[in-house]
Backbone as JSON Lines, residues from 0, in Angstrom:
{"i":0,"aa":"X","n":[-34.57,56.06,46.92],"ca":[-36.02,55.98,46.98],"c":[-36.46,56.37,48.4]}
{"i":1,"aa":"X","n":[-37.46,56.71,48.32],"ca":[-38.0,57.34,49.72],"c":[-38.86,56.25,50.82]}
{"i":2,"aa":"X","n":[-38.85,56.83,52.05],"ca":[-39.78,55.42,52.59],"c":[-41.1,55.59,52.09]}
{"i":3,"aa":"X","n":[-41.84,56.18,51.79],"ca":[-42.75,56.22,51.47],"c":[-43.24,55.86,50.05]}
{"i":4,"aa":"X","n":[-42.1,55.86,49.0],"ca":[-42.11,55.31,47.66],"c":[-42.3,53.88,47.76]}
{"i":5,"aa":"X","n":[-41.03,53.41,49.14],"ca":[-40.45,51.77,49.33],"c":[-42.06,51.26,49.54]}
{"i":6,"aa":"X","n":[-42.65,52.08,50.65],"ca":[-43.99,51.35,51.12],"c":[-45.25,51.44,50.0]}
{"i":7,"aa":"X","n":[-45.47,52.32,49.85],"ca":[-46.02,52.4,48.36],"c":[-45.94,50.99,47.33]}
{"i":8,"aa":"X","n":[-44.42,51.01,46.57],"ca":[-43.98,50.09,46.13],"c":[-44.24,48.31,47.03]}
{"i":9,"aa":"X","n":[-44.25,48.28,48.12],"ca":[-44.36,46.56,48.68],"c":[-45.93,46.5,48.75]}
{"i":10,"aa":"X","n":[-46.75,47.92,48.82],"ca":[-48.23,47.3,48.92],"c":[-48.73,47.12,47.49]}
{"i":11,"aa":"X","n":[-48.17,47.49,46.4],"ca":[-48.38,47.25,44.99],"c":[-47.8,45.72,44.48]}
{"i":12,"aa":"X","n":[-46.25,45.2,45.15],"ca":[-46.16,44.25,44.78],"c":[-47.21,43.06,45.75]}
{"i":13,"aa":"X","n":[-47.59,43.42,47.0],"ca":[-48.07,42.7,47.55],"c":[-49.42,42.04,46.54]}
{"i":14,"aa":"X","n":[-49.9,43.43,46.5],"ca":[-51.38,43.07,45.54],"c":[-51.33,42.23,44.67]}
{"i":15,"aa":"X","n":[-49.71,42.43,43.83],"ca":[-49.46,41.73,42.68],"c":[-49.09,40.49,42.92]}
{"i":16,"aa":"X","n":[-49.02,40.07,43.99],"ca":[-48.52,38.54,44.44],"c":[-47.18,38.25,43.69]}
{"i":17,"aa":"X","n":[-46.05,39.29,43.75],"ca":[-44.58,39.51,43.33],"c":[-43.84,39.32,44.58]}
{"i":18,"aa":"X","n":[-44.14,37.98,44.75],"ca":[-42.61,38.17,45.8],"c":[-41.22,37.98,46.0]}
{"i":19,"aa":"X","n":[-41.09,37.65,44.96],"ca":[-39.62,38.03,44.38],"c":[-39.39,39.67,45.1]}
{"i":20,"aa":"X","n":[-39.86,40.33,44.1],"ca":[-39.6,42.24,44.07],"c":[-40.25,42.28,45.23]}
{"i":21,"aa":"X","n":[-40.98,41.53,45.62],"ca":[-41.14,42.1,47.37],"c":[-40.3,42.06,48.37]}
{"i":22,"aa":"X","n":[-39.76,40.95,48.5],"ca":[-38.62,40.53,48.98],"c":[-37.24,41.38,48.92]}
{"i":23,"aa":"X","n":[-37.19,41.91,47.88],"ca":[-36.05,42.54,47.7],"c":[-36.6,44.19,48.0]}
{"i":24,"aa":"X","n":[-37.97,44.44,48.36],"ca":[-38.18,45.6,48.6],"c":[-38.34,45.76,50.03]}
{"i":25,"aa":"X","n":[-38.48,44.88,50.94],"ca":[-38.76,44.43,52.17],"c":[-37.35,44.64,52.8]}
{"i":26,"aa":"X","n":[-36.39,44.19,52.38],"ca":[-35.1,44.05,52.68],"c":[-34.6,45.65,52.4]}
{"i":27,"aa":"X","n":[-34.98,46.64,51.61],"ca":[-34.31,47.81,51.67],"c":[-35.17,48.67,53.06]}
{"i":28,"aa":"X","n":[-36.1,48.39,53.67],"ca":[-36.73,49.16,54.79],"c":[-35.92,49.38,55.79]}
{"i":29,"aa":"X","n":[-35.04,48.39,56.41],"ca":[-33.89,48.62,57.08],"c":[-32.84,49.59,57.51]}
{"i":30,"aa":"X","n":[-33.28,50.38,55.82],"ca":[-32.02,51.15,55.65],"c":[-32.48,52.77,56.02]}
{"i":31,"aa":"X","n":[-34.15,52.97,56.96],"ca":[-34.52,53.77,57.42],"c":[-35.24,53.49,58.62]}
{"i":32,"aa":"X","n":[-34.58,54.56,59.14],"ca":[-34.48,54.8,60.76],"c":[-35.52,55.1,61.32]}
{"i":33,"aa":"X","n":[-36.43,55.66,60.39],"ca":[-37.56,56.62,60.99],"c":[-39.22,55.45,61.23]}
{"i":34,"aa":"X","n":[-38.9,54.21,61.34],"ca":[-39.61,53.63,61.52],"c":[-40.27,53.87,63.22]}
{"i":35,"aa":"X","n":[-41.47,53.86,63.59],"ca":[-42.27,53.56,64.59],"c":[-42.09,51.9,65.13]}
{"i":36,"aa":"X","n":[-42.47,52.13,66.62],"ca":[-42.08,50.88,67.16],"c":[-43.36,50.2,68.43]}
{"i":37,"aa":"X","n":[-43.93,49.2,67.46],"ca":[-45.32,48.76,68.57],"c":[-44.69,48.06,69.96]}
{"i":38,"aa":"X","n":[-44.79,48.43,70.4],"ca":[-44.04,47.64,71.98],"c":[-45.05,47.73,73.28]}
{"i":39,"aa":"X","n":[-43.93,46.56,73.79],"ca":[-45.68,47.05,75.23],"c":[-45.13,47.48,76.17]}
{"i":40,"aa":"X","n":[-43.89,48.38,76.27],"ca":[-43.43,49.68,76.94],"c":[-43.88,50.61,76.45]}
{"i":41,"aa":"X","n":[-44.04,51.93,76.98],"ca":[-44.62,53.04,76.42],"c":[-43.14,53.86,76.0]}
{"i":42,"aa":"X","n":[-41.79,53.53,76.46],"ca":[-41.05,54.23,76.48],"c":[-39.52,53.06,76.18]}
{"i":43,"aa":"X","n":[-38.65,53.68,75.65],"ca":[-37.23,52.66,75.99],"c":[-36.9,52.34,77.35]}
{"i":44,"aa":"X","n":[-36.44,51.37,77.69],"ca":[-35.91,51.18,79.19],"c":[-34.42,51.3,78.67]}
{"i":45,"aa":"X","n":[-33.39,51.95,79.11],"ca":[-32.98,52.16,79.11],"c":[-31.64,51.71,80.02]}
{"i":46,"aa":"X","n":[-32.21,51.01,81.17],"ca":[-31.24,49.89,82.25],"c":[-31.89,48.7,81.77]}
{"i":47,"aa":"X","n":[-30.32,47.62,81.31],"ca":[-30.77,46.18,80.64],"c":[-31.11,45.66,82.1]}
{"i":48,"aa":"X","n":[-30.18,45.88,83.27],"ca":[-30.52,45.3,84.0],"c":[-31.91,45.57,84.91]}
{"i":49,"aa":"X","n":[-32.29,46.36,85.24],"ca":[-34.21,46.52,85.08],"c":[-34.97,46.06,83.61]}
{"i":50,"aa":"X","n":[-34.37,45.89,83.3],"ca":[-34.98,45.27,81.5],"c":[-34.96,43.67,81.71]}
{"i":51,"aa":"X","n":[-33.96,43.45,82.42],"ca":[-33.66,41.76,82.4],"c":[-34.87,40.95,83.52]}
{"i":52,"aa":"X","n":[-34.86,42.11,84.15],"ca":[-36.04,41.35,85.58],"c":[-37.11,41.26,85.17]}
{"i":53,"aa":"X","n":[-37.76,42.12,84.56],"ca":[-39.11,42.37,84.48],"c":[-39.38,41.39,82.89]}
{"i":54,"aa":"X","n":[-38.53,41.57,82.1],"ca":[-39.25,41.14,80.84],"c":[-38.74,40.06,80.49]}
{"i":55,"aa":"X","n":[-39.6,38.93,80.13],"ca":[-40.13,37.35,80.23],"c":[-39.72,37.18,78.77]}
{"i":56,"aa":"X","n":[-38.42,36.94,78.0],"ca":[-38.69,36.32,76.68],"c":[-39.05,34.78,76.52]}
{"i":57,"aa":"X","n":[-39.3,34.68,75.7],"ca":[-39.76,33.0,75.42],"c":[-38.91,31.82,75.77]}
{"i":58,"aa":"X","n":[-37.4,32.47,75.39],"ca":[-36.36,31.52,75.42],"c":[-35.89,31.37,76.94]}
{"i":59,"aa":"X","n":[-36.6,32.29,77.59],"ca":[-36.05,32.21,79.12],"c":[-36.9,31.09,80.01]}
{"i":60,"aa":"X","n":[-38.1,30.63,79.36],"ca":[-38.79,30.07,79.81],"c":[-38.68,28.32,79.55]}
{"i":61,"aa":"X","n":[-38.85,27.41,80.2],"ca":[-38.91,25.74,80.33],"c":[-39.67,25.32,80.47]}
{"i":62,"aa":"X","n":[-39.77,24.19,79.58],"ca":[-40.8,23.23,79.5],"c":[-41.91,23.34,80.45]}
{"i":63,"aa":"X","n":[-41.67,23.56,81.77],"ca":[-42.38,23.46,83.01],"c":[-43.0,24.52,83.26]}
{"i":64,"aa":"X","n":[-42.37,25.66,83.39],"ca":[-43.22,26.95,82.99],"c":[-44.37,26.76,82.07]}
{"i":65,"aa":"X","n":[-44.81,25.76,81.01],"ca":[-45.77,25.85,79.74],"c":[-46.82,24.52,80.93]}
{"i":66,"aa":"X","n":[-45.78,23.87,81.55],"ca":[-47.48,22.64,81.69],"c":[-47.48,23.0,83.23]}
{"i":67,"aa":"X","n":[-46.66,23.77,84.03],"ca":[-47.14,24.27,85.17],"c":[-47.95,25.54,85.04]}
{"i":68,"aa":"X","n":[-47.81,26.25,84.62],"ca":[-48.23,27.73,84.32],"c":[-47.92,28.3,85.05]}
{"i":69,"aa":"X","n":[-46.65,28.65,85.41],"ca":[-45.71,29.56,86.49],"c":[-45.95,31.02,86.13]}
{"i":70,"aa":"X","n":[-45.74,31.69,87.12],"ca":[-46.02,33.24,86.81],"c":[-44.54,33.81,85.55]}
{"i":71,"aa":"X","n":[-43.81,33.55,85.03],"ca":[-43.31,33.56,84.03],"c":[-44.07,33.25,83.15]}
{"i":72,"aa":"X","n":[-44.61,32.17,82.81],"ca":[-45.48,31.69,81.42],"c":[-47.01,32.73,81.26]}
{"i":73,"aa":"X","n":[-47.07,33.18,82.93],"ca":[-48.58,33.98,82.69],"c":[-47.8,35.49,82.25]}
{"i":74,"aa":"X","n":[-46.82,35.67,82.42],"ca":[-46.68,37.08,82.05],"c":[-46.1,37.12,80.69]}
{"i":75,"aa":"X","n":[-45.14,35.97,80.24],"ca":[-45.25,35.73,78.7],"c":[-46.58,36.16,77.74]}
{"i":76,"aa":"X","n":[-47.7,34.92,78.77],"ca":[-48.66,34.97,77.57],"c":[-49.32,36.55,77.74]}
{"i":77,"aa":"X","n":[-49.61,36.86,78.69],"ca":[-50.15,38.29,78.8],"c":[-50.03,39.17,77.3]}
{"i":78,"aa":"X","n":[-48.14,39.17,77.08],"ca":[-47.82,39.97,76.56],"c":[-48.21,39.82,74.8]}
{"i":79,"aa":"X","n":[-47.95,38.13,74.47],"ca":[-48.76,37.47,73.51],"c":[-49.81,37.76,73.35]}
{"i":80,"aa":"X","n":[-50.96,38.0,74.52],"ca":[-52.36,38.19,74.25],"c":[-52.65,39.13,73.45]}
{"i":81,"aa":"X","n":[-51.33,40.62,74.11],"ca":[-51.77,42.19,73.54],"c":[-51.35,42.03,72.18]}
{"i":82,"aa":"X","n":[-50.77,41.51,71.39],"ca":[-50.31,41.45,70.1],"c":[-51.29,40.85,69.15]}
{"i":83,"aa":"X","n":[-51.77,39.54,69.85],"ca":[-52.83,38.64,69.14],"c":[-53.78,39.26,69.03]}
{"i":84,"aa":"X","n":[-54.29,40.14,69.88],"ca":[-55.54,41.21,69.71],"c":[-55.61,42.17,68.99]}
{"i":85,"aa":"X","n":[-54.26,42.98,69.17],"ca":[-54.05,44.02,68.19],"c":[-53.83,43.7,66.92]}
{"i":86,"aa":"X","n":[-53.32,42.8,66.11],"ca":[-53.39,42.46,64.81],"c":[-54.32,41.66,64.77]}
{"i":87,"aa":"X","n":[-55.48,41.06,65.53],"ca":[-56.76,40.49,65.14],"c":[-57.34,41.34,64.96]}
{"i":88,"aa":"X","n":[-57.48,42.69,65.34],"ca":[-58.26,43.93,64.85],"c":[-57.91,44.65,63.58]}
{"i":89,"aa":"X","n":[-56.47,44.76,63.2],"ca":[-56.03,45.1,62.07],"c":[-56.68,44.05,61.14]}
{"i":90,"aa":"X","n":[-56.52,42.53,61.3],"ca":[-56.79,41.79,60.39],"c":[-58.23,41.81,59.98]}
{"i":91,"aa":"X","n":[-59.04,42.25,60.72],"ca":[-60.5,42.31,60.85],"c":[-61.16,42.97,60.14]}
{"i":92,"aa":"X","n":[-60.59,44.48,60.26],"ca":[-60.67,45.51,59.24],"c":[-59.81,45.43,57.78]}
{"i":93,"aa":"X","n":[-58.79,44.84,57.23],"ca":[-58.29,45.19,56.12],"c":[-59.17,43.94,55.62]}
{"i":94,"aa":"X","n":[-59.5,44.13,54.43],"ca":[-59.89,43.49,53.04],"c":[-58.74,42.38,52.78]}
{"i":95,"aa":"X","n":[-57.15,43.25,52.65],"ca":[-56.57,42.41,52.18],"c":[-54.93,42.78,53.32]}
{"i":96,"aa":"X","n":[-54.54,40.98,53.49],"ca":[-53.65,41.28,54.57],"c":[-52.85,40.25,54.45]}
{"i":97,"aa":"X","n":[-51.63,40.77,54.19],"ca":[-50.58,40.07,54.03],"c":[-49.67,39.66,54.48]}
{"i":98,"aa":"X","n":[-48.43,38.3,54.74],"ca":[-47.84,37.95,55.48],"c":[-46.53,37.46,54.62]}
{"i":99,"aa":"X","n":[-45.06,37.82,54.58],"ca":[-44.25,37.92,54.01],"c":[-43.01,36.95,55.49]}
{"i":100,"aa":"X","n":[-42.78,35.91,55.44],"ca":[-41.45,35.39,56.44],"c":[-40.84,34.55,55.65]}
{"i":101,"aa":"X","n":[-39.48,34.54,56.99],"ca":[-38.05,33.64,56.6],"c":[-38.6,32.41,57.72]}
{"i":102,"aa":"X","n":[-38.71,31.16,57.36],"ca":[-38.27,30.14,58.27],"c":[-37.2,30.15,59.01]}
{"i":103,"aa":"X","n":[-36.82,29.89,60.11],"ca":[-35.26,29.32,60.13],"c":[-34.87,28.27,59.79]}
{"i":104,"aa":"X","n":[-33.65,28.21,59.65],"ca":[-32.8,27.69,58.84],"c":[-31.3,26.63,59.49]}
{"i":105,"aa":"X","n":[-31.19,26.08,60.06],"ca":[-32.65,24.5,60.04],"c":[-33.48,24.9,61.27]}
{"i":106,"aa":"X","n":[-34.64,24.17,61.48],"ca":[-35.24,24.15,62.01],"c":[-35.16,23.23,63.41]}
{"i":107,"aa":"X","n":[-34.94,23.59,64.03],"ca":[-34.57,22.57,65.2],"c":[-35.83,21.85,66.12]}
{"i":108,"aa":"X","n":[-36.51,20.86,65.52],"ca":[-37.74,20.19,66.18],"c":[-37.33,19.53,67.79]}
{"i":109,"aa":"X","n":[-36.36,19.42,68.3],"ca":[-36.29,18.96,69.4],"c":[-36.24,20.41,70.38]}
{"i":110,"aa":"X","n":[-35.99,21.46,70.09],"ca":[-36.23,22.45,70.46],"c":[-37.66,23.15,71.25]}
{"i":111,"aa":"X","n":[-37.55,23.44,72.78],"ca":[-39.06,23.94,72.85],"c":[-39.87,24.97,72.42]}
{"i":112,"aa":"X","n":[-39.26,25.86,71.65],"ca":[-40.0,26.91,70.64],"c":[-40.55,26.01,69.49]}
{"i":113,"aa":"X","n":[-39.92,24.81,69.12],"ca":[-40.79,23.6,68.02],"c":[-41.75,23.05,68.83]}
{"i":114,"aa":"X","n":[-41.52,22.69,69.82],"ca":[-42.4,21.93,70.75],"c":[-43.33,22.49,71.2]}
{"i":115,"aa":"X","n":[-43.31,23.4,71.54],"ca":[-44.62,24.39,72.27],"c":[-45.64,24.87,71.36]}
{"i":116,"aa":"X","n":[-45.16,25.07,70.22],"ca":[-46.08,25.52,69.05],"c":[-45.73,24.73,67.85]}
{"i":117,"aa":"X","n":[-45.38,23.79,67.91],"ca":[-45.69,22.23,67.11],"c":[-46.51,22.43,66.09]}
{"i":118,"aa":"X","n":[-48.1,22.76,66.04],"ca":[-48.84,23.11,65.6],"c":[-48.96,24.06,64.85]}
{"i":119,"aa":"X","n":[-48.39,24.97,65.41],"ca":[-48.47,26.47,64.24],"c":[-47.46,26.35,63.76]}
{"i":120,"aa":"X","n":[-46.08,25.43,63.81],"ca":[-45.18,25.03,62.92],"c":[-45.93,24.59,61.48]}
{"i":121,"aa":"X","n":[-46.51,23.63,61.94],"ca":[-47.37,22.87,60.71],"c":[-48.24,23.53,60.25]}
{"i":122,"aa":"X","n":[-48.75,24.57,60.39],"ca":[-49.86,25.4,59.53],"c":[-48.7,26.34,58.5]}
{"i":123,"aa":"X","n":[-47.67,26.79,59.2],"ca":[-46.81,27.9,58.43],"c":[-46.22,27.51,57.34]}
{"i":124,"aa":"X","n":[-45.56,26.29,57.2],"ca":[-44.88,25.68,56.82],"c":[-44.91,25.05,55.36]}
{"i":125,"aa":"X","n":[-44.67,25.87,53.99],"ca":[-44.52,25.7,53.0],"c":[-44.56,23.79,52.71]}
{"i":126,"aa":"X","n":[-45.65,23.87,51.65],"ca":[-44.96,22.34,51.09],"c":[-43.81,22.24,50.38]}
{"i":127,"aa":"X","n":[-43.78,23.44,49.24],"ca":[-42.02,23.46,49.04],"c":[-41.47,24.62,49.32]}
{"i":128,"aa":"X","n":[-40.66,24.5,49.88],"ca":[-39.74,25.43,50.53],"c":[-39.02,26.74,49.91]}
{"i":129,"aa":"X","n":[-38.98,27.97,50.07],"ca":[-38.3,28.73,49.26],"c":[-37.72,29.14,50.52]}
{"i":130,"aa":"X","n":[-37.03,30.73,49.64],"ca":[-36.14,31.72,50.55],"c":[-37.49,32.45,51.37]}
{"i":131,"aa":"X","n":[-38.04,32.64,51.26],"ca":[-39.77,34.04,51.76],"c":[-40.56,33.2,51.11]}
{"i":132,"aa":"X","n":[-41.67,33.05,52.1],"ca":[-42.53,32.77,52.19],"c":[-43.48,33.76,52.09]}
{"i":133,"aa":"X","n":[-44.5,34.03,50.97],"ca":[-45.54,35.52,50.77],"c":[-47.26,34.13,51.02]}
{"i":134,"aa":"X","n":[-47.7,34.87,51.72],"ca":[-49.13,34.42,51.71],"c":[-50.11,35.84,52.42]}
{"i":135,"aa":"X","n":[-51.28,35.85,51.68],"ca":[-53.37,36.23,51.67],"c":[-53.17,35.66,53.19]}
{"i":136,"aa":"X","n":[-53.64,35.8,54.05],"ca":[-54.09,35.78,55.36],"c":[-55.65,35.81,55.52]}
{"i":137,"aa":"X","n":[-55.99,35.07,55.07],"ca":[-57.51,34.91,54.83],"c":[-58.07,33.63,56.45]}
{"i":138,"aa":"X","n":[-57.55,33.45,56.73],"ca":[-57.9,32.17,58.02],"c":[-57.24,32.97,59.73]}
{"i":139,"aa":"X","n":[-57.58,32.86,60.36],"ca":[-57.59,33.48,61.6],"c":[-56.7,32.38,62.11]}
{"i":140,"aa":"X","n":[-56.79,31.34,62.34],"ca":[-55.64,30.2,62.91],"c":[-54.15,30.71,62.04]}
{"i":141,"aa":"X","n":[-54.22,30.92,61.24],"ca":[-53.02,30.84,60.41],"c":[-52.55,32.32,60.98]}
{"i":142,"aa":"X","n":[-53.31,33.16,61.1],"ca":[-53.06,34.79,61.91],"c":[-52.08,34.69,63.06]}
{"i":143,"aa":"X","n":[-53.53,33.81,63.74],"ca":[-53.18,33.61,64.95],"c":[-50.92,32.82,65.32]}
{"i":144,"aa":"X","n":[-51.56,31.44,64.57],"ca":[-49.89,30.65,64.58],"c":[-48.75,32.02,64.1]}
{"i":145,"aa":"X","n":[-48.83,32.57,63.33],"ca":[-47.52,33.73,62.97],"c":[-47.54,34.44,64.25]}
{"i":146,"aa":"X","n":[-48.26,35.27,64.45],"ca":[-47.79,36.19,65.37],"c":[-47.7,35.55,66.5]}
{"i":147,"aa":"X","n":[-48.22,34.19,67.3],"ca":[-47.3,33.06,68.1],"c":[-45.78,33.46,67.9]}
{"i":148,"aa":"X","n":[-45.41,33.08,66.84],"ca":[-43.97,32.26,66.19],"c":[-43.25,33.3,66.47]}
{"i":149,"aa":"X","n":[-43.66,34.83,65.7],"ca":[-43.08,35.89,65.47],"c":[-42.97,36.28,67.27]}
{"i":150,"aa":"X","n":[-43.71,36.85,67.48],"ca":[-43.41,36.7,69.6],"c":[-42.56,36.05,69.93]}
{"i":151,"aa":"X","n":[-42.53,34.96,70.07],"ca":[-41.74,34.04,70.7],"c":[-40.01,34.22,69.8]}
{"i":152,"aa":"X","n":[-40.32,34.95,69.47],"ca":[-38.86,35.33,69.3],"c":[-37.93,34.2,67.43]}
{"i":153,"aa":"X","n":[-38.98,33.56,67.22],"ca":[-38.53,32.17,66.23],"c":[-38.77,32.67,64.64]}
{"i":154,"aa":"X","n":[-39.26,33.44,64.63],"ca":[-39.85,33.71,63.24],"c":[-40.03,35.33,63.0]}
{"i":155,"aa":"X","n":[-39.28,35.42,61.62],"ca":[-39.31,36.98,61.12],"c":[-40.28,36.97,60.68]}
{"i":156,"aa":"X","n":[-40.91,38.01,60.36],"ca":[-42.7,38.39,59.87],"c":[-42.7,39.27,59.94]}
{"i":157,"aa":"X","n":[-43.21,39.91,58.3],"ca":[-43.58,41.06,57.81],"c":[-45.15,40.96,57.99]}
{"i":158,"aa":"X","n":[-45.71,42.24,58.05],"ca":[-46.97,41.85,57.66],"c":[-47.81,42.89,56.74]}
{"i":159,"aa":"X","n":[-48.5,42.84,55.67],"ca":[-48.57,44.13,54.94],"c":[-49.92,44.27,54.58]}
{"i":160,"aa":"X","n":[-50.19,45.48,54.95],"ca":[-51.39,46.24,55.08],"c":[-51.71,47.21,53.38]}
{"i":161,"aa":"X","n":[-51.96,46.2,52.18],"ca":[-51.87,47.56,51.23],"c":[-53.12,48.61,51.18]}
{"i":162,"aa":"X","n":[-54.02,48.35,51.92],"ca":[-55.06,49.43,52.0],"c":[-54.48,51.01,52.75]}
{"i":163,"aa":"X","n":[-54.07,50.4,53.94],"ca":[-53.5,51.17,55.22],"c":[-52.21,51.71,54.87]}
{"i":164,"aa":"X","n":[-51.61,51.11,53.68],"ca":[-50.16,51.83,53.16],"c":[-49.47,50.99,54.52]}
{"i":165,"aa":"X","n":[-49.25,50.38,55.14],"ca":[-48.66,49.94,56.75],"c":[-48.0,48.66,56.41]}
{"i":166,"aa":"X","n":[-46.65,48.5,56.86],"ca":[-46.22,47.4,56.68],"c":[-45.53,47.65,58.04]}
{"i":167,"aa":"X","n":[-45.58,46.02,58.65],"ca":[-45.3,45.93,60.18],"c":[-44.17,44.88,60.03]}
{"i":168,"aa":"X","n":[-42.53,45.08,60.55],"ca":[-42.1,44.27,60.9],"c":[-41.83,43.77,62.34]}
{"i":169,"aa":"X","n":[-41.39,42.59,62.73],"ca":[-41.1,41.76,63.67],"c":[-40.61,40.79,63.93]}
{"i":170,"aa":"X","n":[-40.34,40.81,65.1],"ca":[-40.07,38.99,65.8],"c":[-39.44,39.43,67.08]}
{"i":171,"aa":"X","n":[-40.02,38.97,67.81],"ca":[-39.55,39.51,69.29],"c":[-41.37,39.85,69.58]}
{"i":172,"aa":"X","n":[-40.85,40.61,71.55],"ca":[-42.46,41.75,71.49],"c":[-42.29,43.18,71.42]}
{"i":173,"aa":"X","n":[-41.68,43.63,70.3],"ca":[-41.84,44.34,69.23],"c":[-41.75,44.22,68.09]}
{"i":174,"aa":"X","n":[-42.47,45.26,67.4],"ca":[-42.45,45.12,65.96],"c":[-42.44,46.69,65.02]}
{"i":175,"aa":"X","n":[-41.64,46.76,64.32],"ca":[-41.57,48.24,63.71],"c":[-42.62,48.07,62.56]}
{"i":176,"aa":"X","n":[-43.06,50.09,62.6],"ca":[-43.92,50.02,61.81],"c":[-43.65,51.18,60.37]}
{"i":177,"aa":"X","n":[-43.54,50.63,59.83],"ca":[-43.31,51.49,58.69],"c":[-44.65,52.22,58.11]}
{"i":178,"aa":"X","n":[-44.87,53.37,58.29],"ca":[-45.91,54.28,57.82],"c":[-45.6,55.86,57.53]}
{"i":179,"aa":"X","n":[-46.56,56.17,56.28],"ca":[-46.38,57.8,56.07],"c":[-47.34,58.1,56.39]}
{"i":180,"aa":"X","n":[-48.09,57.44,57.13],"ca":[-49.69,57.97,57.33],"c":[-49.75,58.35,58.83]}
{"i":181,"aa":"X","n":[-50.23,59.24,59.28],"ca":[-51.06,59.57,60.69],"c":[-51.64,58.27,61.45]}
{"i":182,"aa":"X","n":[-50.73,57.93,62.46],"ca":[-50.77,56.25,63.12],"c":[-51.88,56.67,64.19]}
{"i":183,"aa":"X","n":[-52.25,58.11,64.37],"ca":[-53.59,58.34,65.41],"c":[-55.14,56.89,65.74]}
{"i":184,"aa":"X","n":[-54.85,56.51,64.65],"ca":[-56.24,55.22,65.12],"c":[-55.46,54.43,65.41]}
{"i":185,"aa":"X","n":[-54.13,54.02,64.57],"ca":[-53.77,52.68,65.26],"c":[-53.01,52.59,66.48]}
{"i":186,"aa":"X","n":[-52.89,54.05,67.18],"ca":[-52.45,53.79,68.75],"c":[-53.52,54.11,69.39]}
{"i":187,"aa":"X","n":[-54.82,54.18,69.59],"ca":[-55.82,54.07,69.79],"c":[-56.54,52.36,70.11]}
{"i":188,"aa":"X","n":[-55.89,52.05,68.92],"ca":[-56.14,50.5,69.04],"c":[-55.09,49.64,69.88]}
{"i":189,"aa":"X","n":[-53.64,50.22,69.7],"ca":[-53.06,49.57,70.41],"c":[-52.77,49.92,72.24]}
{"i":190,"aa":"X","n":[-53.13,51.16,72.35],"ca":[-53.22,51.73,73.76],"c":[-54.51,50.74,74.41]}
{"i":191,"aa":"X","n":[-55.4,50.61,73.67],"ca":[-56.63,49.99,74.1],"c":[-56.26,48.37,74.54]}
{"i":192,"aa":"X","n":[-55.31,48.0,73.87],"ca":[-54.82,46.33,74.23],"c":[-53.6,46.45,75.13]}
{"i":193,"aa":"X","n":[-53.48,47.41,75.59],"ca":[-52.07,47.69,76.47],"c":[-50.56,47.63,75.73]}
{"i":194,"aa":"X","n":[-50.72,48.32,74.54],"ca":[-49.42,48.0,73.66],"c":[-49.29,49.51,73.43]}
{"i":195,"aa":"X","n":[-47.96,49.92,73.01],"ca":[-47.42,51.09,72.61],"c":[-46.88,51.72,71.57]}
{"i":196,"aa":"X","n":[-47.49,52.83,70.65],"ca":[-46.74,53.21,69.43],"c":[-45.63,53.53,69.8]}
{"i":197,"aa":"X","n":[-44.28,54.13,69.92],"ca":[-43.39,54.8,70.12],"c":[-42.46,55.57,69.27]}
């Protein structure tokens, strides 16, 4: 099947609220290369060790960094900000917008990725539990808590666009974008928040 059939196919099951066959259609995207990559480099870095100085993951950061606000936690959130903006604009414009994740597995609450976002734990968080989690993204807090989770490195998240044909994966601060369409507006939007198609 083609990527463009696969994407085709997950914004049809999306509509259909099939997430079973979504799930299992989500999981074959992998198996193409030609995905686009939202990042807030414009380019690969290519030395880990210039990669290691400059860029702030979540897990590098302590407790104290979050209630001091050390220049680590401000350049974390910076990078959080450009993401939260850029899919608050996607979310703004689509009609219909979808959110497809894996919890982890267990969940470690004494952990400060539980602790720091405590809260958007408890909004995400199925009353009963499956393998994927498919939810309508209709509430802006609930927007907002995923792409938290998904940043911070804790949470896989799809997110699916069936108007836009666009399905975005992630977790980390990047996220691949699966499209057959001309991404010209949406690096427009994301150049504008300081983020990068690539």
């Amino acid at each position: 099947m083609s990527l463009k059939n696969i994407i085709d196919c997950i914004c049809k099951e999306a509509t259909n609220k099939d997430s079973k066959k979504l799930e299992e259609l989500l999981e074959q995207l992998y198996d193409y290369e030609s995905a686009k990559i939202l990042d807030i480099y414009p380019y690969q870095i290519k030395s880990n060790e210039k990669y290691s100085q400059v860029e702030v993951f979540f897990d590098k950061l302590e407790m104290v960094d979050f209630q001091q606000k050390t220049q680590d936690y401000h350049s974390y959130q910076k990078s959080l900000e450009k993401f939260e903006r850029f899919f608050e604009l996607m979310w703004l414009k689509s009609s219909e917008f979808y959110a497809f994740y894996y919890l982890p597995d267990p969940l470690y609450k004494d952990q400060l990725y539980y602790k720091v976002y405590e809260n958007e734990w408890g909004k995400i968080i199925p009353k009963d539990l499956t393998e994927g989690t498919f939810v309508n993204i209709d509430e802006y807090t609930m927007l907002n808590s995923l792409i938290k989770l998904a940043v911070s490195d804790h949470l896989h998240l799809h997110f699916i666009l069936p108007e836009e044909n666009i399905v975005f994966s992630g977790n980390g601060l990047a996220f691949l974008i699966y499209s057959q369409h001309n991404l010209e507006l949406l690096e427009k939007v994301a150049n504008t928040e300081g983020l990068y198609i690539r």
